[in-house]
Amino acid sequence: MNANKRPAVADPISVETAIQTRFSARAFLPKPVPRETIERLLELASRAPSGTNTQPWNVYVLQGASRDELVRKVCAAHDAMYANPALAAEYREEYDYYPEKWVSPYIDRRRENGWSLYGLLGIAKGEKDKMHAQHQRNFRFFDAPVGMMFTLDRIMGRGSLADYGMFLQNLMLAARAHGLHTCPQAAWNGFAKIILPHVGAGEHEMLVCGMSLGYLDEKAPVNSFHTPREPVSGFTRWLE
């Protein structure tokens, strides 16, 4: 289509609503998501920009038995690591999602996020079993019927992770337009040695993150948890 003939956004409020209502859902209904809907979401996501149009994303969609078997495998590894922390050395992320050393204001936001969520769920500081169980909800896709794994060819540079972020955001906003919710999850990254063979990824692929996709469980208290955002004035400098 000629760029000059592309229509303007006729309903900007809907675009804003999709952005404003996107959040990391942590409880989903078992209601299945039609394959054609997932395909449409991925088609829309693929309109994300990428450096020289490299389109570096690879997506693996897990449903049914494949999803359930991956849940079983990773939850078993997660439980084993909890029982024997020395096993953590076997499960390393391939890239540093978080910094090695935390500093303010990032550590403050992280702590606020964690304790606000645990507080809502009635998990007190030091209740390690409950924390472990809640963390494991990640590896059950928060009961969502659709799990996704995203990989990147290791030959690509760090800029492709920026491209990937735009692809993932497109996917999450498209999901909102179709009445669905998501939860992007870096929690899976440490279990790449289990996940990549399970989905049939090649040796050249690196796990970027996972994602839960489905219909929101509106009755679940955990879904009332929405994280705060810094005001524009807090992260913007105007230069004239």
C-alpha atoms as a printed R data frame, in Angstrom:
    type eleno elety resid chain resno       x       y      z
1   ATOM     1    CA   MET     A     1   0.000   0.000  0.000
2   ATOM     2    CA   ASN     A     2   1.249   3.477 -0.814
3   ATOM     3    CA   ALA     A     3   2.238   5.198  2.437
4   ATOM     4    CA   ASN     A     4   0.391   8.354  1.394
5   ATOM     5    CA   LYS     A     5  -2.853   6.391  1.071
6   ATOM     6    CA   ARG     A     6  -2.679   4.635  4.419
7   ATOM     7    CA   PRO     A     7  -5.639   5.685  6.557
8   ATOM     8    CA   ALA     A     8  -5.224   7.704  9.727
9   ATOM     9    CA   VAL     A     9  -6.156   6.088 13.037
10  ATOM    10    CA   ALA     A    10  -9.900   6.673 13.184
11  ATOM    11    CA   ASP     A    11 -10.287   5.696 16.839
12  ATOM    12    CA   PRO     A    12  -7.210   6.830 18.799
13  ATOM    13    CA   ILE     A    13  -8.986   6.249 22.108
14  ATOM    14    CA   SER     A    14  -9.076   2.511 21.431
15  ATOM    15    CA   VAL     A    15  -5.340   2.524 20.786
16  ATOM    16    CA   GLU     A    16  -4.767   4.360 24.060
17  ATOM    17    CA   THR     A    17  -7.097   1.972 25.884
18  ATOM    18    CA   ALA     A    18  -5.178  -1.054 24.628
19  ATOM    19    CA   ILE     A    19  -1.957   0.485 25.973
20  ATOM    20    CA   GLN     A    20  -3.458   1.565 29.290
21  ATOM    21    CA   THR     A    21  -5.203  -1.748 30.007
22  ATOM    22    CA   ARG     A    22  -2.230  -3.960 29.208
23  ATOM    23    CA   PHE     A    23  -0.724  -5.403 32.360
24  ATOM    24    CA   SER     A    24   0.968  -8.617 33.412
25  ATOM    25    CA   ALA     A    25  -1.969 -10.880 34.181
26  ATOM    26    CA   ARG     A    26  -1.248 -13.642 36.685
27  ATOM    27    CA   ALA     A    27  -4.433 -15.702 36.559
28  ATOM    28    CA   PHE     A    28  -6.230 -16.911 33.438
29  ATOM    29    CA   LEU     A    29  -9.365 -18.852 32.602
30  ATOM    30    CA   PRO     A    30  -9.060 -22.296 30.953
31  ATOM    31    CA   LYS     A    31 -11.078 -21.044 27.965
32  ATOM    32    CA   PRO     A    32  -9.170 -21.998 24.776
33  ATOM    33    CA   VAL     A    33  -7.934 -19.393 22.312
34  ATOM    34    CA   PRO     A    34  -8.660 -20.212 18.647
35  ATOM    35    CA   ARG     A    35  -5.599 -20.824 16.494
36  ATOM    36    CA   GLU     A    36  -6.773 -18.286 13.925
37  ATOM    37    CA   THR     A    37  -6.832 -15.629 16.649
38  ATOM    38    CA   ILE     A    38  -3.264 -16.449 17.695
39  ATOM    39    CA   GLU     A    39  -2.154 -16.343 14.071
40  ATOM    40    CA   ARG     A    40  -3.749 -12.920 13.661
41  ATOM    41    CA   LEU     A    41  -1.999 -11.604 16.764
42  ATOM    42    CA   LEU     A    42   1.363 -12.808 15.466
43  ATOM    43    CA   GLU     A    43   0.654 -11.312 12.051
44  ATOM    44    CA   LEU     A    44   0.001  -7.948 13.680
45  ATOM    45    CA   ALA     A    45   3.053  -8.295 15.918
46  ATOM    46    CA   SER     A    46   5.227  -8.881 12.867
47  ATOM    47    CA   ARG     A    47   4.622  -5.298 11.759
48  ATOM    48    CA   ALA     A    48   7.106  -4.250 14.460
49  ATOM    49    CA   PRO     A    49  10.157  -2.368 13.177
50  ATOM    50    CA   SER     A    50  13.537  -4.063 13.155
51  ATOM    51    CA   GLY     A    51  16.975  -2.907 12.096
52  ATOM    52    CA   THR     A    52  17.262  -3.236  8.295
53  ATOM    53    CA   ASN     A    53  14.088  -5.350  8.454
54  ATOM    54    CA   THR     A    54  15.920  -8.352  9.911
55  ATOM    55    CA   GLN     A    55  12.746  -9.532 11.714
56  ATOM    56    CA   PRO     A    56  14.773 -11.595 14.220
57  ATOM    57    CA   TRP     A    57  11.876 -13.206 16.088
58  ATOM    58    CA   ASN     A    58  11.098 -16.935 16.249
59  ATOM    59    CA   VAL     A    59   7.944 -18.012 18.055
60  ATOM    60    CA   TYR     A    60   6.923 -21.367 19.505
61  ATOM    61    CA   VAL     A    61   3.254 -21.688 20.525
62  ATOM    62    CA   LEU     A    62   2.434 -24.339 23.138
63  ATOM    63    CA   GLN     A    63  -1.070 -25.669 23.731
64  ATOM    64    CA   GLY     A    64  -2.583 -28.886 24.986
65  ATOM    65    CA   ALA     A    65  -0.261 -31.808 25.730
66  ATOM    66    CA   SER     A    66   2.889 -29.974 24.625
67  ATOM    67    CA   ARG     A    67   2.152 -27.108 26.990
68  ATOM    68    CA   ASP     A    68   1.311 -29.438 29.862
69  ATOM    69    CA   GLU     A    69   4.460 -31.529 29.427
70  ATOM    70    CA   LEU     A    70   6.697 -28.460 29.455
71  ATOM    71    CA   VAL     A    71   4.950 -27.281 32.625
72  ATOM    72    CA   ARG     A    72   5.628 -30.663 34.223
73  ATOM    73    CA   LYS     A    73   9.316 -30.680 33.255
74  ATOM    74    CA   VAL     A    74  10.111 -27.144 34.369
75  ATOM    75    CA   CYS     A    75   8.107 -27.342 37.597
76  ATOM    76    CA   ALA     A    76   9.994 -30.526 38.493
77  ATOM    77    CA   ALA     A    77  13.314 -28.762 37.885
78  ATOM    78    CA   HIS     A    78  12.140 -25.735 39.854
79  ATOM    79    CA   ASP     A    79  11.157 -27.930 42.808
80  ATOM    80    CA   ALA     A    80  14.467 -29.800 42.664
81  ATOM    81    CA   MET     A    81  16.384 -26.528 42.686
82  ATOM    82    CA   TYR     A    82  14.378 -25.331 45.695
83  ATOM    83    CA   ALA     A    83  15.243 -28.523 47.559
84  ATOM    84    CA   ASN     A    84  18.890 -28.305 46.527
85  ATOM    85    CA   PRO     A    85  20.010 -24.711 45.771
86  ATOM    86    CA   ALA     A    86  23.320 -26.001 44.386
87  ATOM    87    CA   LEU     A    87  21.398 -27.079 41.284
88  ATOM    88    CA   ALA     A    88  20.948 -23.407 40.389
89  ATOM    89    CA   ALA     A    89  24.346 -23.571 38.695
90  ATOM    90    CA   GLU     A    90  22.785 -25.876 36.082
91  ATOM    91    CA   TYR     A    91  20.122 -23.350 35.164
92  ATOM    92    CA   ARG     A    92  21.688 -20.140 33.946
93  ATOM    93    CA   GLU     A    93  20.226 -17.433 31.748
94  ATOM    94    CA   GLU     A    94  22.117 -17.016 28.509
95  ATOM    95    CA   TYR     A    95  21.970 -13.238 28.682
96  ATOM    96    CA   ASP     A    96  21.762 -10.860 31.637
97  ATOM    97    CA   TYR     A    97  18.173  -9.731 31.877
98  ATOM    98    CA   TYR     A    98  18.850  -8.081 35.238
99  ATOM    99    CA   PRO     A    99  21.994  -6.292 36.432
100 ATOM   100    CA   GLU     A   100  24.631  -8.073 38.496
101 ATOM   101    CA   LYS     A   101  24.531  -5.221 41.010
102 ATOM   102    CA   TRP     A   102  21.327  -3.415 41.868
103 ATOM   103    CA   VAL     A   103  21.288   0.333 42.572
104 ATOM   104    CA   SER     A   104  18.601   2.943 43.188
105 ATOM   105    CA   PRO     A   105  16.089   3.729 41.817
106 ATOM   106    CA   TYR     A   106  15.821   0.303 40.146
107 ATOM   107    CA   ILE     A   107  16.217  -1.800 43.281
108 ATOM   108    CA   ASP     A   108  13.600   0.347 45.033
109 ATOM   109    CA   ARG     A   109  11.072  -0.236 42.261
110 ATOM   110    CA   ARG     A   110  11.868  -3.946 42.234
111 ATOM   111    CA   ARG     A   111  11.328  -4.273 45.969
112 ATOM   112    CA   GLU     A   112   8.105  -2.281 45.844
113 ATOM   113    CA   ASN     A   113   6.860  -4.515 43.056
114 ATOM   114    CA   GLY     A   114   7.697  -7.745 44.868
115 ATOM   115    CA   TRP     A   115   6.385  -6.856 48.282
116 ATOM   116    CA   SER     A   116   3.234  -5.218 46.913
117 ATOM   117    CA   LEU     A   117   2.411  -8.406 45.023
118 ATOM   118    CA   TYR     A   118   3.211 -10.683 47.958
119 ATOM   119    CA   GLY     A   119   1.281  -8.424 50.298
120 ATOM   120    CA   LEU     A   120  -1.808  -8.672 48.096
121 ATOM   121    CA   LEU     A   121  -1.479 -12.458 48.141
122 ATOM   122    CA   GLY     A   122  -0.959 -12.607 51.912
123 ATOM   123    CA   ILE     A   123   2.629 -13.843 51.656
124 ATOM   124    CA   ALA     A   124   4.770 -12.476 54.476
125 ATOM   125    CA   LYS     A   125   8.512 -11.921 54.410
126 ATOM   126    CA   GLY     A   126  10.312 -15.169 55.156
127 ATOM   127    CA   GLU     A   127   7.502 -17.476 54.012
128 ATOM   128    CA   LYS     A   128   9.757 -19.236 51.529
129 ATOM   129    CA   ASP     A   129   7.425 -22.110 50.699
130 ATOM   130    CA   LYS     A   130   4.655 -19.720 49.722
131 ATOM   131    CA   MET     A   131   7.086 -17.581 47.722
132 ATOM   132    CA   HIS     A   132   8.297 -20.659 45.895
133 ATOM   133    CA   ALA     A   133   4.743 -21.727 45.095
134 ATOM   134    CA   GLN     A   134   3.873 -18.267 43.787
135 ATOM   135    CA   HIS     A   135   7.033 -18.109 41.698
136 ATOM   136    CA   GLN     A   136   6.158 -21.494 40.233
137 ATOM   137    CA   ARG     A   137   2.914 -20.036 38.946
138 ATOM   138    CA   ASN     A   138   5.114 -18.598 36.187
139 ATOM   139    CA   PHE     A   139   5.990 -22.127 35.094
140 ATOM   140    CA   ARG     A   140   2.330 -23.080 34.928
141 ATOM   141    CA   PHE     A   141   1.688 -20.140 32.599
142 ATOM   142    CA   PHE     A   142  -0.599 -18.832 35.349
143 ATOM   143    CA   ASP     A   143  -3.104 -21.442 34.044
144 ATOM   144    CA   ALA     A   144  -3.310 -19.759 30.619
145 ATOM   145    CA   PRO     A   145  -4.149 -22.271 27.869
146 ATOM   146    CA   VAL     A   146  -1.525 -20.780 25.549
147 ATOM   147    CA   GLY     A   147   2.169 -20.506 26.278
148 ATOM   148    CA   MET     A   148   4.690 -18.917 23.938
149 ATOM   149    CA   MET     A   149   8.463 -19.116 23.776
150 ATOM   150    CA   PHE     A   150  10.499 -16.578 21.856
151 ATOM   151    CA   THR     A   151  13.980 -17.228 20.558
152 ATOM   152    CA   LEU     A   152  16.716 -15.290 18.814
153 ATOM   153    CA   ASP     A   153  19.523 -16.516 16.606
154 ATOM   154    CA   ARG     A   154  22.703 -16.219 18.660
155 ATOM   155    CA   ILE     A   155  24.502 -14.674 15.703
156 ATOM   156    CA   MET     A   156  22.419 -11.515 16.031
157 ATOM   157    CA   GLY     A   157  23.602  -8.441 17.956
158 ATOM   158    CA   ARG     A   158  22.147  -6.843 21.060
159 ATOM   159    CA   GLY     A   159  20.147  -4.434 18.921
160 ATOM   160    CA   SER     A   160  17.893  -7.340 17.978
161 ATOM   161    CA   LEU     A   161  16.692  -7.447 21.591
162 ATOM   162    CA   ALA     A   162  15.381  -3.905 21.099
163 ATOM   163    CA   ASP     A   163  13.612  -5.107 17.957
164 ATOM   164    CA   TYR     A   164  12.205  -8.007 19.946
165 ATOM   165    CA   GLY     A   165  10.796  -5.696 22.589
166 ATOM   166    CA   MET     A   166   8.772  -3.880 19.948
167 ATOM   167    CA   PHE     A   167   7.521  -7.183 18.532
168 ATOM   168    CA   LEU     A   168   6.422  -8.352 21.985
169 ATOM   169    CA   GLN     A   169   4.669  -5.065 22.718
170 ATOM   170    CA   ASN     A   170   2.811  -5.280 19.417
171 ATOM   171    CA   LEU     A   171   1.721  -8.795 20.328
172 ATOM   172    CA   MET     A   172   0.477  -7.765 23.771
173 ATOM   173    CA   LEU     A   173  -1.443  -4.755 22.467
174 ATOM   174    CA   ALA     A   174  -2.986  -6.815 19.666
175 ATOM   175    CA   ALA     A   175  -4.088  -9.293 22.330
176 ATOM   176    CA   ARG     A   176  -5.916  -6.533 24.158
177 ATOM   177    CA   ALA     A   177  -7.682  -5.554 20.930
178 ATOM   178    CA   HIS     A   178  -9.011  -9.130 20.776
179 ATOM   179    CA   GLY     A   179 -10.164  -9.213 24.406
180 ATOM   180    CA   LEU     A   180  -7.155 -11.227 25.597
181 ATOM   181    CA   HIS     A   181  -4.489 -10.657 28.213
182 ATOM   182    CA   THR     A   182  -0.836 -11.607 28.474
183 ATOM   183    CA   CYS     A   183   2.071 -11.924 30.861
184 ATOM   184    CA   PRO     A   184   5.589 -11.584 29.422
185 ATOM   185    CA   GLN     A   185   7.929 -13.788 31.449
186 ATOM   186    CA   ALA     A   186  11.700 -13.693 31.750
187 ATOM   187    CA   ALA     A   187  11.329 -16.245 34.570
188 ATOM   188    CA   TRP     A   188  11.570 -19.065 32.024
189 ATOM   189    CA   ASN     A   189  15.020 -18.026 30.786
190 ATOM   190    CA   GLY     A   190  17.020 -19.996 33.312
191 ATOM   191    CA   PHE     A   191  15.379 -23.221 32.142
192 ATOM   192    CA   ALA     A   192  16.364 -22.834 28.485
193 ATOM   193    CA   LYS     A   193  18.202 -26.186 28.530
194 ATOM   194    CA   ILE     A   194  14.816 -27.835 29.116
195 ATOM   195    CA   ILE     A   195  12.673 -25.543 26.994
196 ATOM   196    CA   LEU     A   196  14.669 -25.322 23.762
197 ATOM   197    CA   PRO     A   197  14.856 -29.088 23.118
198 ATOM   198    CA   HIS     A   198  11.193 -29.426 24.098
199 ATOM   199    CA   VAL     A   199  10.022 -26.928 21.472
200 ATOM   200    CA   GLY     A   200  12.446 -28.198 18.838
201 ATOM   201    CA   ALA     A   201  14.608 -25.071 18.692
202 ATOM   202    CA   GLY     A   202  17.950 -25.310 16.921
203 ATOM   203    CA   GLU     A   203  21.308 -25.120 18.658
204 ATOM   204    CA   HIS     A   204  21.799 -21.650 17.190
205 ATOM   205    CA   GLU     A   205  18.760 -20.272 19.054
206 ATOM   206    CA   MET     A   206  18.742 -18.419 22.378
207 ATOM   207    CA   LEU     A   207  15.684 -18.108 24.584
208 ATOM   208    CA   VAL     A   208  14.565 -14.479 24.903
209 ATOM   209    CA   CYS     A   209  11.519 -14.977 27.148
210 ATOM   210    CA   GLY     A   210   8.198 -16.732 27.474
211 ATOM   211    CA   MET     A   211   4.647 -15.420 27.552
212 ATOM   212    CA   SER     A   212   1.257 -16.498 28.865
213 ATOM   213    CA   LEU     A   213  -1.767 -15.717 26.691
214 ATOM   214    CA   GLY     A   214  -5.441 -16.196 27.384
215 ATOM   215    CA   TYR     A   215  -8.638 -14.794 28.825
216 ATOM   216    CA   LEU     A   216  -8.341 -12.945 32.121
217 ATOM   217    CA   ASP     A   217  -9.709 -14.439 35.320
218 ATOM   218    CA   GLU     A   218 -11.372 -11.262 36.556
219 ATOM   219    CA   LYS     A   219 -12.264 -12.816 39.920
220 ATOM   220    CA   ALA     A   220  -8.677 -13.622 40.873
221 ATOM   221    CA   PRO     A   221  -7.392 -11.105 43.462
222 ATOM   222    CA   VAL     A   222  -3.908 -11.177 41.942
223 ATOM   223    CA   ASN     A   223  -5.229  -9.485 38.813
224 ATOM   224    CA   SER     A   224  -6.072  -6.388 40.807
225 ATOM   225    CA   PHE     A   225  -2.325  -5.781 41.105
226 ATOM   226    CA   HIS     A   226  -1.219  -3.049 38.715
227 ATOM   227    CA   THR     A   227   2.245  -1.545 38.932
228 ATOM   228    CA   PRO     A   228   2.753   2.230 39.196
229 ATOM   229    CA   ARG     A   229   4.596   4.291 36.585
230 ATOM   230    CA   GLU     A   230   6.924   7.237 36.900
231 ATOM   231    CA   PRO     A   231   5.516  10.552 35.613
232 ATOM   232    CA   VAL     A   232   6.825  11.873 32.304
233 ATOM   233    CA   SER     A   233   8.701  14.557 34.213
234 ATOM   234    CA   GLY     A   234  10.673  11.847 35.999
235 ATOM   235    CA   PHE     A   235  12.305  10.369 32.904
236 ATOM   236    CA   THR     A   236  12.233  13.187 30.328
237 ATOM   237    CA   ARG     A   237  14.539  16.131 29.669
238 ATOM   238    CA   TRP     A   238  13.394  18.868 27.302
239 ATOM   239    CA   LEU     A   239  16.108  20.505 25.240
240 ATOM   240    CA   GLU     A   240  15.507  23.698 23.268
